[in-house]
Coordinates of C-alpha atoms and ligand atoms in Angstrom, one line a residue:
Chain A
X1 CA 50.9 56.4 74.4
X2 CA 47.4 55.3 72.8
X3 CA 46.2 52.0 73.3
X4 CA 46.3 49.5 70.2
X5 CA 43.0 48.9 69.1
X6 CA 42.1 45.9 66.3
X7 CA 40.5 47.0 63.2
X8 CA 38.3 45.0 60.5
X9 CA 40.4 44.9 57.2
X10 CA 37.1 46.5 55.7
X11 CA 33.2 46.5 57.1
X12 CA 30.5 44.4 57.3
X13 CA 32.1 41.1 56.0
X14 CA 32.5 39.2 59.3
X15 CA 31.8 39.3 62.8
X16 CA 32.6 37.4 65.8
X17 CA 29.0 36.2 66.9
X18 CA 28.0 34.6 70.2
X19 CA 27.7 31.4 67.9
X20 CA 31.5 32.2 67.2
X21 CA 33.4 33.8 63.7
X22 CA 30.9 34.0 60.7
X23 CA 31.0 35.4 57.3
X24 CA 28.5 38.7 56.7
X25 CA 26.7 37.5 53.5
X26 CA 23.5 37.4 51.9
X27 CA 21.4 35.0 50.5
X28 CA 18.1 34.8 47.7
X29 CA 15.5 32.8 49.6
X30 CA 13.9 32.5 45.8
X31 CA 16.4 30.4 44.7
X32 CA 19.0 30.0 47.2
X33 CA 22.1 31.1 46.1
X34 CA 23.9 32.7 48.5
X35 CA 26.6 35.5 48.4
X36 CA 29.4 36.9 50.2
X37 CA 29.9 39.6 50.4
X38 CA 26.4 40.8 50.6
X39 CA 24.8 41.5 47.3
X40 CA 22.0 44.0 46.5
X41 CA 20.2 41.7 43.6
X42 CA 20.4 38.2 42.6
X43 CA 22.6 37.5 39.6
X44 CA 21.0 33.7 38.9
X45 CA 19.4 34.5 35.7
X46 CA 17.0 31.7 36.2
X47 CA 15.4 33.3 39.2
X48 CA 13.0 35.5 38.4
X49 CA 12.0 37.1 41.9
X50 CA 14.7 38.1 43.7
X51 CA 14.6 38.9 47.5
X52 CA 17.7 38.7 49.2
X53 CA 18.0 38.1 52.8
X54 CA 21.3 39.1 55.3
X55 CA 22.5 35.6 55.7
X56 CA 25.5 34.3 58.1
X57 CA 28.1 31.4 56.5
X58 CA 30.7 29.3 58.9
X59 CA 32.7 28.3 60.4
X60 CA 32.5 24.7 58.8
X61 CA 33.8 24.0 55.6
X62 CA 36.3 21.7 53.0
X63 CA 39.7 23.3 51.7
X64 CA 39.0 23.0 47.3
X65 CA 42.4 23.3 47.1
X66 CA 45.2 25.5 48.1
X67 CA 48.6 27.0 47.2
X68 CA 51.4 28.8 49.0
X69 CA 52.2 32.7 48.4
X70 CA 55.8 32.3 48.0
X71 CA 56.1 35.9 47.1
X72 CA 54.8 39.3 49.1
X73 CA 51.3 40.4 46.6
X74 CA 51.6 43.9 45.4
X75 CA 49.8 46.7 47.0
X76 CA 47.2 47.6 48.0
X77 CA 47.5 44.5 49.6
X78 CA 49.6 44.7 52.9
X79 CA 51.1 42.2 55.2
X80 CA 53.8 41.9 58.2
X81 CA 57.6 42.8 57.6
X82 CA 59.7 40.7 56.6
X83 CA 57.1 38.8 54.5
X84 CA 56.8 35.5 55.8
X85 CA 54.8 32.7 52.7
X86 CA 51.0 32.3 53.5
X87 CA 48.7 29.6 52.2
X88 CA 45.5 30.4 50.4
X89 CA 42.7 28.3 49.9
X90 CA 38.8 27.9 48.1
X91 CA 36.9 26.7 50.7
X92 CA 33.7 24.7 50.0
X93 CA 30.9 25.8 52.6
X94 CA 27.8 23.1 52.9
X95 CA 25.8 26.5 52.3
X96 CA 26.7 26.0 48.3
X97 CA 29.5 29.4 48.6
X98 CA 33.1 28.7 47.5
X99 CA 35.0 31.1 49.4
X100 CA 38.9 32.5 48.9
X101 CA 40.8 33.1 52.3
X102 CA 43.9 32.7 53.6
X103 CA 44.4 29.4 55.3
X104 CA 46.0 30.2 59.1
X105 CA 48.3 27.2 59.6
X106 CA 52.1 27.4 60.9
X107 CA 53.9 25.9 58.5
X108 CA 51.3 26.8 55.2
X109 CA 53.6 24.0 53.6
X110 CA 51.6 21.7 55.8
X111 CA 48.5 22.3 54.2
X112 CA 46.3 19.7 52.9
X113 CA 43.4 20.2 50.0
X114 CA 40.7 18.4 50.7
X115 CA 41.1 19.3 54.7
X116 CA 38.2 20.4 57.2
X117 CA 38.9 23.6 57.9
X118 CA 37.2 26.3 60.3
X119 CA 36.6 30.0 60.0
X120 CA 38.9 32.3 62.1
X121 CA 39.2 35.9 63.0
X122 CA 43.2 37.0 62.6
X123 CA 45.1 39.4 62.7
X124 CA 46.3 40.4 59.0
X125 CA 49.2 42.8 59.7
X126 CA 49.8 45.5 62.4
X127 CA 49.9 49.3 61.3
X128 CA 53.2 51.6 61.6
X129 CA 51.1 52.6 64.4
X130 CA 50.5 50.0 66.1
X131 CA 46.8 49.0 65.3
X132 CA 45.8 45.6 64.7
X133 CA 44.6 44.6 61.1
X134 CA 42.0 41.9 61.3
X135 CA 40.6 39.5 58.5
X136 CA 38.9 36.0 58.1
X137 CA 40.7 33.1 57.7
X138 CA 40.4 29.3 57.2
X139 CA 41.9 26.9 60.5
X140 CA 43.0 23.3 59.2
X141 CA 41.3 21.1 62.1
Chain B
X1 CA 27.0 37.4 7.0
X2 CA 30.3 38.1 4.3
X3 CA 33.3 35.8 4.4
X4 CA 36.3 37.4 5.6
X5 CA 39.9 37.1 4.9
X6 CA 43.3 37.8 7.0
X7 CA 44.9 39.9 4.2
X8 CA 48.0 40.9 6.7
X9 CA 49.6 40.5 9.7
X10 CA 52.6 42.2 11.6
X11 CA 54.3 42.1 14.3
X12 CA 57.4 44.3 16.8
X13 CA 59.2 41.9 18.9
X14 CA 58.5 40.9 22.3
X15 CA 60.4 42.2 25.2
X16 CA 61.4 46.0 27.5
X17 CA 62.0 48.2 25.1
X18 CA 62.6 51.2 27.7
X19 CA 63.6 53.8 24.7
X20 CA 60.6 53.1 22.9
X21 CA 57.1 54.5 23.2
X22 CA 53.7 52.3 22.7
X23 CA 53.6 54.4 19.5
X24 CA 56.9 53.3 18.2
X25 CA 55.9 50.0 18.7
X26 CA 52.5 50.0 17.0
X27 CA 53.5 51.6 14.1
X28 CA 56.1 49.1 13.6
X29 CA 53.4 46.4 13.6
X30 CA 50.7 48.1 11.3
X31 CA 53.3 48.9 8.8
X32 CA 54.2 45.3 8.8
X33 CA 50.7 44.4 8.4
X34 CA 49.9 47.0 5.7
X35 CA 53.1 45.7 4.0
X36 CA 52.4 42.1 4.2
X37 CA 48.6 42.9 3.0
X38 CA 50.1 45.5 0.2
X39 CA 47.7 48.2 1.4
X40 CA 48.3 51.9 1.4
X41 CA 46.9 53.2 4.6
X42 CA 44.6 55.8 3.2
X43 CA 43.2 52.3 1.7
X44 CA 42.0 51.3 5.3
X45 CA 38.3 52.2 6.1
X46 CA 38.2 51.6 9.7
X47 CA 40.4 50.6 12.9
X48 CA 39.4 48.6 15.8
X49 CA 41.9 49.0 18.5
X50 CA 42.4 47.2 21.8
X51 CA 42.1 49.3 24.6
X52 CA 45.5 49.8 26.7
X53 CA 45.0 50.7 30.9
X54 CA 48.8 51.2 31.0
X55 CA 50.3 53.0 28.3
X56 CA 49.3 55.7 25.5
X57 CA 45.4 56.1 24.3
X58 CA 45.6 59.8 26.2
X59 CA 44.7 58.0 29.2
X60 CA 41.7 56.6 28.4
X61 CA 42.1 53.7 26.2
X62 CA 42.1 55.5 23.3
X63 CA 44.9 53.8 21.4
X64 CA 43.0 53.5 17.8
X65 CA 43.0 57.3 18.0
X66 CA 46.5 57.6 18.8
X67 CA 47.4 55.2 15.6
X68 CA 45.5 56.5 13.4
X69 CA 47.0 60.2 14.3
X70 CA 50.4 58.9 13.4
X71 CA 49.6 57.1 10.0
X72 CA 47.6 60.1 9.2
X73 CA 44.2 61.1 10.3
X74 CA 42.0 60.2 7.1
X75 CA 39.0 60.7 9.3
X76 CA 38.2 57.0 9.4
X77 CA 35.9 55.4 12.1
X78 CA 37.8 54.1 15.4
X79 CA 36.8 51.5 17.8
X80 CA 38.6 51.3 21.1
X81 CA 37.9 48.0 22.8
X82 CA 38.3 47.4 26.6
X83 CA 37.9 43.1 27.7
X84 CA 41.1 43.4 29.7
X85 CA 43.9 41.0 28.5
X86 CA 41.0 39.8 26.4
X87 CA 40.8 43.0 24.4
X88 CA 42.6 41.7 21.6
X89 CA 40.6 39.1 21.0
X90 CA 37.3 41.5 21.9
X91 CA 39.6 44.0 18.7
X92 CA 39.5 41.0 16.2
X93 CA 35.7 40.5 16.9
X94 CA 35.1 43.8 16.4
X95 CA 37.2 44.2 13.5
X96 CA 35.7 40.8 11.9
X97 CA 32.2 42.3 12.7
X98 CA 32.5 45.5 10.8
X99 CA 33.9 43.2 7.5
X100 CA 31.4 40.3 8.0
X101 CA 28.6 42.9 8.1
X102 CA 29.3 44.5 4.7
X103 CA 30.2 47.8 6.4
X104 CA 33.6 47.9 5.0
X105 CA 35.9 46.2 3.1
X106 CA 39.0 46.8 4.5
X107 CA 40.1 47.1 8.3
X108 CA 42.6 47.2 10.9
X109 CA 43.3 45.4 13.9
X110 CA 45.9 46.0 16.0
X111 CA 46.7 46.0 20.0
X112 CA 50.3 47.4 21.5
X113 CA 51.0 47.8 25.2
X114 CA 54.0 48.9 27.1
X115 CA 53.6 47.4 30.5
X116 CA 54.5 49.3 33.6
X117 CA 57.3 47.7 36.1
X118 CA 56.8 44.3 38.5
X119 CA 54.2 43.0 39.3
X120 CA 50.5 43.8 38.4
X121 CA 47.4 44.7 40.3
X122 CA 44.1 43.4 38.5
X123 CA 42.4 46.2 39.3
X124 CA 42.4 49.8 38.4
X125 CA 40.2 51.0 41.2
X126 CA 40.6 51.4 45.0
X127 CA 37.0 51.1 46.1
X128 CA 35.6 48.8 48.4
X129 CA 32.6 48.4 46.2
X130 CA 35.1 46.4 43.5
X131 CA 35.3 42.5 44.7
X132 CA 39.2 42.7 43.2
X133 CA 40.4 45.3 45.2
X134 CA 38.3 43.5 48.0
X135 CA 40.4 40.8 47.3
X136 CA 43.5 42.2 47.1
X137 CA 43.3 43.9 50.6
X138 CA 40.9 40.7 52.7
X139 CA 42.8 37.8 51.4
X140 CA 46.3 39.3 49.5
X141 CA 46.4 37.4 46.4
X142 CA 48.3 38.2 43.1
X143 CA 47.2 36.2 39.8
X144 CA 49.4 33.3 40.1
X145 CA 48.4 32.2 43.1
X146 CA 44.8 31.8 41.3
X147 CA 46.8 29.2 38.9
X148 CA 48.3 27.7 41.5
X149 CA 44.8 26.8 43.3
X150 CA 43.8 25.5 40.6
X151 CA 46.6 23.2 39.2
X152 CA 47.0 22.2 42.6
X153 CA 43.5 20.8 42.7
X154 CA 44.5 19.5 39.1
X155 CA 47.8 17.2 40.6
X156 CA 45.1 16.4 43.6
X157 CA 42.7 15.1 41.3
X158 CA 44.9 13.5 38.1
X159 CA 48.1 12.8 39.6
X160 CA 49.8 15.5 37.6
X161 CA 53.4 15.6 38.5
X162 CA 55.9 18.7 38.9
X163 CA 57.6 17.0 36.0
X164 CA 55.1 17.1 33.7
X165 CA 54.0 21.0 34.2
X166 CA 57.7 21.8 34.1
X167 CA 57.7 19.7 30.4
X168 CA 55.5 22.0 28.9
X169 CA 57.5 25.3 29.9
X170 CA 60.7 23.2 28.1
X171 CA 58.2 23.1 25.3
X172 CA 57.4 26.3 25.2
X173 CA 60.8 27.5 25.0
X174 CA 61.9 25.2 22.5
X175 CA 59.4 26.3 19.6
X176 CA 60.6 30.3 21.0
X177 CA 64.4 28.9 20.1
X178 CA 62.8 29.2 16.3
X179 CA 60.8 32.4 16.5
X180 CA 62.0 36.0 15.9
X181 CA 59.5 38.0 17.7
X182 CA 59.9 35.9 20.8
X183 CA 61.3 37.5 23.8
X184 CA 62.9 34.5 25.5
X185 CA 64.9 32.4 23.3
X186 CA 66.5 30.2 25.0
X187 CA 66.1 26.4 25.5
X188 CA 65.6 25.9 28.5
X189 CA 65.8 22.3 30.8
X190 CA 63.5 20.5 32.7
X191 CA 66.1 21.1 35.4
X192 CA 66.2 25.0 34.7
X193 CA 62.9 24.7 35.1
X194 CA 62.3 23.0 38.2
X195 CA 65.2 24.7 39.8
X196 CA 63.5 28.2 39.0
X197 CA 61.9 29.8 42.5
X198 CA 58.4 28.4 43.6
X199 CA 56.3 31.4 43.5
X200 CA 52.6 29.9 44.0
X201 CA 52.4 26.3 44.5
X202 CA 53.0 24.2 42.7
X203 CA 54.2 26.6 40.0
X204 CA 57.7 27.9 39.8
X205 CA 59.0 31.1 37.6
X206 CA 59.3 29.7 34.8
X207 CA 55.9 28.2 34.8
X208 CA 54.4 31.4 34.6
X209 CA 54.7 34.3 31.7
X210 CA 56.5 37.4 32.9
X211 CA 54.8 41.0 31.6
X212 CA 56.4 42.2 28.3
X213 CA 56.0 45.4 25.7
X214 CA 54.7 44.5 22.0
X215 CA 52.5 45.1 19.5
X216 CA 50.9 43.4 16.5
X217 CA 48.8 44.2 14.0
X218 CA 46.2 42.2 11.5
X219 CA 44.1 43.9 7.8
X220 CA 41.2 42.2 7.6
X221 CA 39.5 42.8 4.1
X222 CA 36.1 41.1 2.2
X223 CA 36.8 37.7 -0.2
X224 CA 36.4 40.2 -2.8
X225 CA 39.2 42.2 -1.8
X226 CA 41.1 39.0 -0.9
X227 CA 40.7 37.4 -4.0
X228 CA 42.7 40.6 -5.8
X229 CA 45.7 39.9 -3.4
X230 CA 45.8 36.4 -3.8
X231 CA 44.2 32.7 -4.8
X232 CA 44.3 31.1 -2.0
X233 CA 43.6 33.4 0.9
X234 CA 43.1 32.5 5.4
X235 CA 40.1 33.4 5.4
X236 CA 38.1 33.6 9.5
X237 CA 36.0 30.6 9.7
X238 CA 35.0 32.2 13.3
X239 CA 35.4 35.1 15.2
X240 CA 33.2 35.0 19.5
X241 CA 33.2 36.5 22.3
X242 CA 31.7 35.7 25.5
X243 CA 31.7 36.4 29.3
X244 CA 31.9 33.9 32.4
X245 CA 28.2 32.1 33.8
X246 CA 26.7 32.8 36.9
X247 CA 27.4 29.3 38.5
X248 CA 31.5 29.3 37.8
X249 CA 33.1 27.9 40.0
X250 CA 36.1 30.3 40.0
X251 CA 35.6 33.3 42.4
X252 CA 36.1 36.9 40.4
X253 CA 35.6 38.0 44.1
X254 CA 35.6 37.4 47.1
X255 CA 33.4 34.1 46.7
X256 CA 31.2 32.3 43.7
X257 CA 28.7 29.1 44.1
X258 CA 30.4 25.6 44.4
X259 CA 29.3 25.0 40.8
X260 CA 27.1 21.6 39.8
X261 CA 30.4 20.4 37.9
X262 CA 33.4 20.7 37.3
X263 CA 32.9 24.5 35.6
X264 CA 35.5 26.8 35.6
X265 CA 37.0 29.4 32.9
X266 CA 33.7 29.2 31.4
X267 CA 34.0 32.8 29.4
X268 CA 36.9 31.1 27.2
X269 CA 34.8 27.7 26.9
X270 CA 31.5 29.4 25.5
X271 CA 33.4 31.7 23.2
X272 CA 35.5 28.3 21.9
X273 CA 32.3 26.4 21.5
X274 CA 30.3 28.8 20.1
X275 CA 33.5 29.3 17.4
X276 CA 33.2 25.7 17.1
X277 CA 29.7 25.8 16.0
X278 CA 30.1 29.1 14.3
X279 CA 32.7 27.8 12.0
X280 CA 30.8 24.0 11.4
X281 CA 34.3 22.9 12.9
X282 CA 34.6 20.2 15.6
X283 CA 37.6 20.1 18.0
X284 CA 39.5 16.7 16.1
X285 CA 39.4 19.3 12.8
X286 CA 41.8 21.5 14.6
X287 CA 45.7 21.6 13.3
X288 CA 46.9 23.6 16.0
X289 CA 46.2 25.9 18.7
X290 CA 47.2 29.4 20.7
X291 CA 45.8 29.5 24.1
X292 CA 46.1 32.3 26.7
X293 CA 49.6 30.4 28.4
X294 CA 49.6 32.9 31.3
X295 CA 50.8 29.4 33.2
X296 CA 51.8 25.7 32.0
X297 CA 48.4 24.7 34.0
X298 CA 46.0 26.2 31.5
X299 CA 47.9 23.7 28.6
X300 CA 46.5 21.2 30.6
X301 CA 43.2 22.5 31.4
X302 CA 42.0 23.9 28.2
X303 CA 42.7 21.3 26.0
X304 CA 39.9 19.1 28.0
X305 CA 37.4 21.7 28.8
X306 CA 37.2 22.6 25.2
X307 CA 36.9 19.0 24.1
X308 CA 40.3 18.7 22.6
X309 CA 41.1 15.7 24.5
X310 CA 39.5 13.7 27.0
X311 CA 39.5 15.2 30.7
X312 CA 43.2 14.2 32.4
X313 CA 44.8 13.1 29.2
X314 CA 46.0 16.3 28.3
X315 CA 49.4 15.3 30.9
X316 CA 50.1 11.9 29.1
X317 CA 49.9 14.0 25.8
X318 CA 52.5 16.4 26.6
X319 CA 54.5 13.5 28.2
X320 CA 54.7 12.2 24.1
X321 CA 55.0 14.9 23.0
X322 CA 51.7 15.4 21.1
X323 CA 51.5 19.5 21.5
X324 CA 54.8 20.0 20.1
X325 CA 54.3 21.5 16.1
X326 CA 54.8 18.3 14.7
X327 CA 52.7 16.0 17.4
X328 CA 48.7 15.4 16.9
X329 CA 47.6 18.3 19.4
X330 CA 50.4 21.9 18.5
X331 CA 49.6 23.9 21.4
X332 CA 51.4 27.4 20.9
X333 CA 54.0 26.9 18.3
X334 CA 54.6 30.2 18.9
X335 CA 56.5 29.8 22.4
X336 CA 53.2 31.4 23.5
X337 CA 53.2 34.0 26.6
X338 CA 55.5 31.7 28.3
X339 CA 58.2 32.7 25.8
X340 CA 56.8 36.5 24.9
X341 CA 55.4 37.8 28.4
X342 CA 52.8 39.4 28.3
X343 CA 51.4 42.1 26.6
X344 CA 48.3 42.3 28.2
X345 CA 45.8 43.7 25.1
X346 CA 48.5 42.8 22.3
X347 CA 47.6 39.3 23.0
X348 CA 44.9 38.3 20.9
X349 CA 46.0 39.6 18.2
X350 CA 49.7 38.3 18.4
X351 CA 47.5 34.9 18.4
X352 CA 45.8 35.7 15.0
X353 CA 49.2 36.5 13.6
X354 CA 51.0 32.6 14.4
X355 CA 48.0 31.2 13.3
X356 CA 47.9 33.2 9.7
X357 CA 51.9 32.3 9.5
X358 CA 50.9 28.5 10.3
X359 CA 48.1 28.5 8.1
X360 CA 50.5 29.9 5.2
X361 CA 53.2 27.8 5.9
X362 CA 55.9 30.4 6.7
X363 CA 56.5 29.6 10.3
X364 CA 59.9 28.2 9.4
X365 CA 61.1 25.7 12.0
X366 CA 58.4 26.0 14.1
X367 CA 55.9 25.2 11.4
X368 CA 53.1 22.7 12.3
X369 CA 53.0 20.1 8.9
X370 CA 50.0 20.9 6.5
X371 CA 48.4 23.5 9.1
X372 CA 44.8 24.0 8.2
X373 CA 42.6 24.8 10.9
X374 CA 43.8 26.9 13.6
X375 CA 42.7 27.8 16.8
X376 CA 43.3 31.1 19.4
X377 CA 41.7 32.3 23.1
X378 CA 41.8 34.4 25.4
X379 CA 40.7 35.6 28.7
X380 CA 40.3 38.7 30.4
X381 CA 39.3 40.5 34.0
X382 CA 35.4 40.9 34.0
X383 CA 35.0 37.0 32.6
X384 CA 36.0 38.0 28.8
X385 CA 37.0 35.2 26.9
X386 CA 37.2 35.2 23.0
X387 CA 37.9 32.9 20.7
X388 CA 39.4 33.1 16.7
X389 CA 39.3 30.1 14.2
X390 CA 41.0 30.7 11.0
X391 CA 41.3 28.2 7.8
X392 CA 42.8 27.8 5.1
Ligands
ZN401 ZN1 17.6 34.3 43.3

């Protein structure tokens, strides 16, 4: 038996911080804009020096609007048998990013647009072998 | 810049056509078109050909080659154009171009697609590296539930009602009832509608077009040319092309800036405004239109953000019936991709095809009254939108 271990669902686009969960972006200190995931060169095409900074987003932000998955997505995403309906959301963050997640609620049908909502790490699915499957999500508060 | 006139235009019907291949189907459409046109093919000087990712084009989206083999290789020119379900709208451009420019003086346009089983991914690469396939694996999350974000903020902000998006599929279906290429041609009822499953909320399967085989085809030739075929020719009052703006507010990733208004889909509004311009047309000149109908939400969205009607009127509009062929605002006369499904890259030229039947009067039942002006978009993966006005 090997232990179950809990796995990013890819690298370097959160973290759990000693501030708590935060998104691994970047962000232009020319002009502002900030990105997620981390980009290499500004793409406002009204700044004319970019420098681009790591930059951390969360956990507060508003839920745009929302809509329930009714229907399992086709690979390569993957998710938990027997599919169970999800709500996702654009999430407005006071840092000026508009951000798509997966809104962690327990009825999805529940959800609200125009809720405050905080960044969470959860689990995504669990491997055939066992091994958590981690990604962000958005908490209705 | 030359004028340039829609000489032809064919079509093969919508639908699975699993003992077909995507050459079956094209060559059914550009013989229609030649036909229509009364060209020879050795008579065509060059072909500009929407690019297919799923089918034919020896795998890499060369699908203008793969016509031109099987009407005979004449040893013309061939453009192959990838925009993704925007590449038949990115063909016609191209296609127009080439005529407009003096090049040549008679062309092809034509997109075909056989689409693979269920349910697409957008993406054709697994690589971290590409936000979609980011996407697909961080967050899980087909197309529709992208409309369904969307319209949901739409019912949040205007009040729109699960009546009124299920209206416009009923719509949809009627003006299909009346149109041979269609694939679905059934009326259907607002209770057939909202009885259909809930797939993204709010929109239910009927709401949204299912994927579909076809192919159509367009000749486009000089005035001079036109003017031996006929007196009173369409001729393309505009043909654009764009790609989305840096401050959209609709991810194509995993994130985009919360925009300084209200701007989203702003590929397909820059390619209809510049056509606008392009043409000296404003939006009240417009007879009728073809928009990209992947789901009953963008009848409602487009209409405003291209200045066709005031923003949250397009719902009371559809309510009177206003975008049926005989109301003040036809949106898809055609039974749109609601009623055909969707070919992905056959798309923007199906569009140029309604409008040319419009515009001639030959639509039959589904014929908008005096048609003069009409309008076509459509959007693709990578922000491609394009737009096609043609007049009579
Ligand atoms: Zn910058």
């Amino acid at each position: 038996m090997t232990t179950p271990t809990t796995t990013p669902v890819a690298e370097g686009l959160f973290a759990e911080t000693a501030a708590g969960p935060r998104l691994l972006g970047s962000k232009c200190t020319t002009c502002e804009t900030p990105y997620f995931p981390k980009a290499a060169i500004c793409h406002n095409p009204n700044c004319n020096d970019s420098k681009l900074e790591d930059a951390e987003f969360g956990p507060h932000g508003k839920l745009w609007s929302y809509t329930v998955q009714y229907y399992p997505p086709p690979p390569p995403a993957k998710y938990d048998e027997p599919y169970k309906p999800y709500a996702i959301g654009l999430i407005d963050l006071p840092e000026g990013l508009r951000v798509l997640a997966q809104v962690s609620t327990v009825d999805p049908e529940s959800t609200v647009g125009g809720a405050d909502v905080e960044l969470v790490i959860e689990r995504l699915y669990t491997s055939p072998e066992g091994n958590e499957v981690t990604t962000f999500k958005f908490r209705q508060s | 810049m030359r004028e340039v006139a829609v000489l032809g235009v064919g079509m093969h019907p919508w639908g699975k056509f699993a003992d077909k291949s995507i050459t079956d189907l094209s060559r059914t459409a550009v013989e229609a078109a030649l036909k229509d046109a009364n060209v020879a093919w050795p008579e065509i000087e060059a072909v500009s050909a929407a690019s297919s990712r799923f089918s034919g084009g020896k795998g890499w989206g060369l699908n203008g080659n793969d016509i031109v083999e099987e009407m005979g290789s004449t040893g013309i020119p061939v453009y192959n154009l990838s925009a993704g379900c925007a590449a038949g709208g990115n063909a016609f451009n191209i296609g127009y171009t080439l005529v407009a420019s003096g090049l040549y003086d008679k062309v092809l346009v034509f997109g075909a697609e056989k689409m693979p089983k269920g349910m697409i991914q957008t993406s054709g690469v697994e690589e971290e590296t590409d936000p979609e396939y980011l996407r697909q694996v961080s967050v899980g999350m087909p197309g529709p539930a992208f409309w369904g974000m969307l319209c949901s903020q739409r019912m949040a902000e205007y009040g729109t009602t699960e009546e009124q998006l299920a209206r416009i599929a009923v719509k949809a279906h009627d003006n299909a009832v009346h149109n041979e290429y269609a694939r679905f041609r059934k009326k259907f009822t607002l209770e057939d509608v909202l009885n259909s499953n809930m797939v993204s909320y709010p929109l239910r399967l009927y709401e949204i077009c299912p994927i579909s085989d076809g192919a159509a085809a367009v000749v486009l030739c000089s005035a001079e040319e036109a003017r031996k075929h006929t007196t009173d020719p369409v001729w393309v009052a505009a043909s654009t092309v764009a790609t989305y703006r840096y401050d959209d507010g609709i991810p194509r990733g995993l994130a985009s800036v919360v925009p300084p208004a209200r701007t989203h889909h702003s590929e397909a509004k820059l390619a209809v405004s510049k056509a606008f311009d392009d043409a000296s047309l404003a939006p009240k000149d417009v007879s009728l239109v073809e928009l990209q109908d992947n789901t009953v939400y963008y009848e409602l969205a487009f209409p405003e953000e291209w200045g066709l009607c005031e923003p949250g009127e397009a719902e009371s509009l559809v309510e009177k019936g206003e975008t049926t062929p005989v109301g003040s605002l036809p949106i898809n006369p055609s039974g749109g991709f609601l009623s055909f499904g969707e070919a992905t890259t056959a798309m923007g030229v199906f569009q140029v095809c309604e409008l040319a039947w419009q515009l001639r009067g030959e639509a039959g039942e589904r014929q908008v009254p005096n048609a003069k002006v009409g309008l076509a978009q459509t959007l693709g993966l990578g922000g491609n939108g394009t737009a096609t006005i043609l007049k009579r």
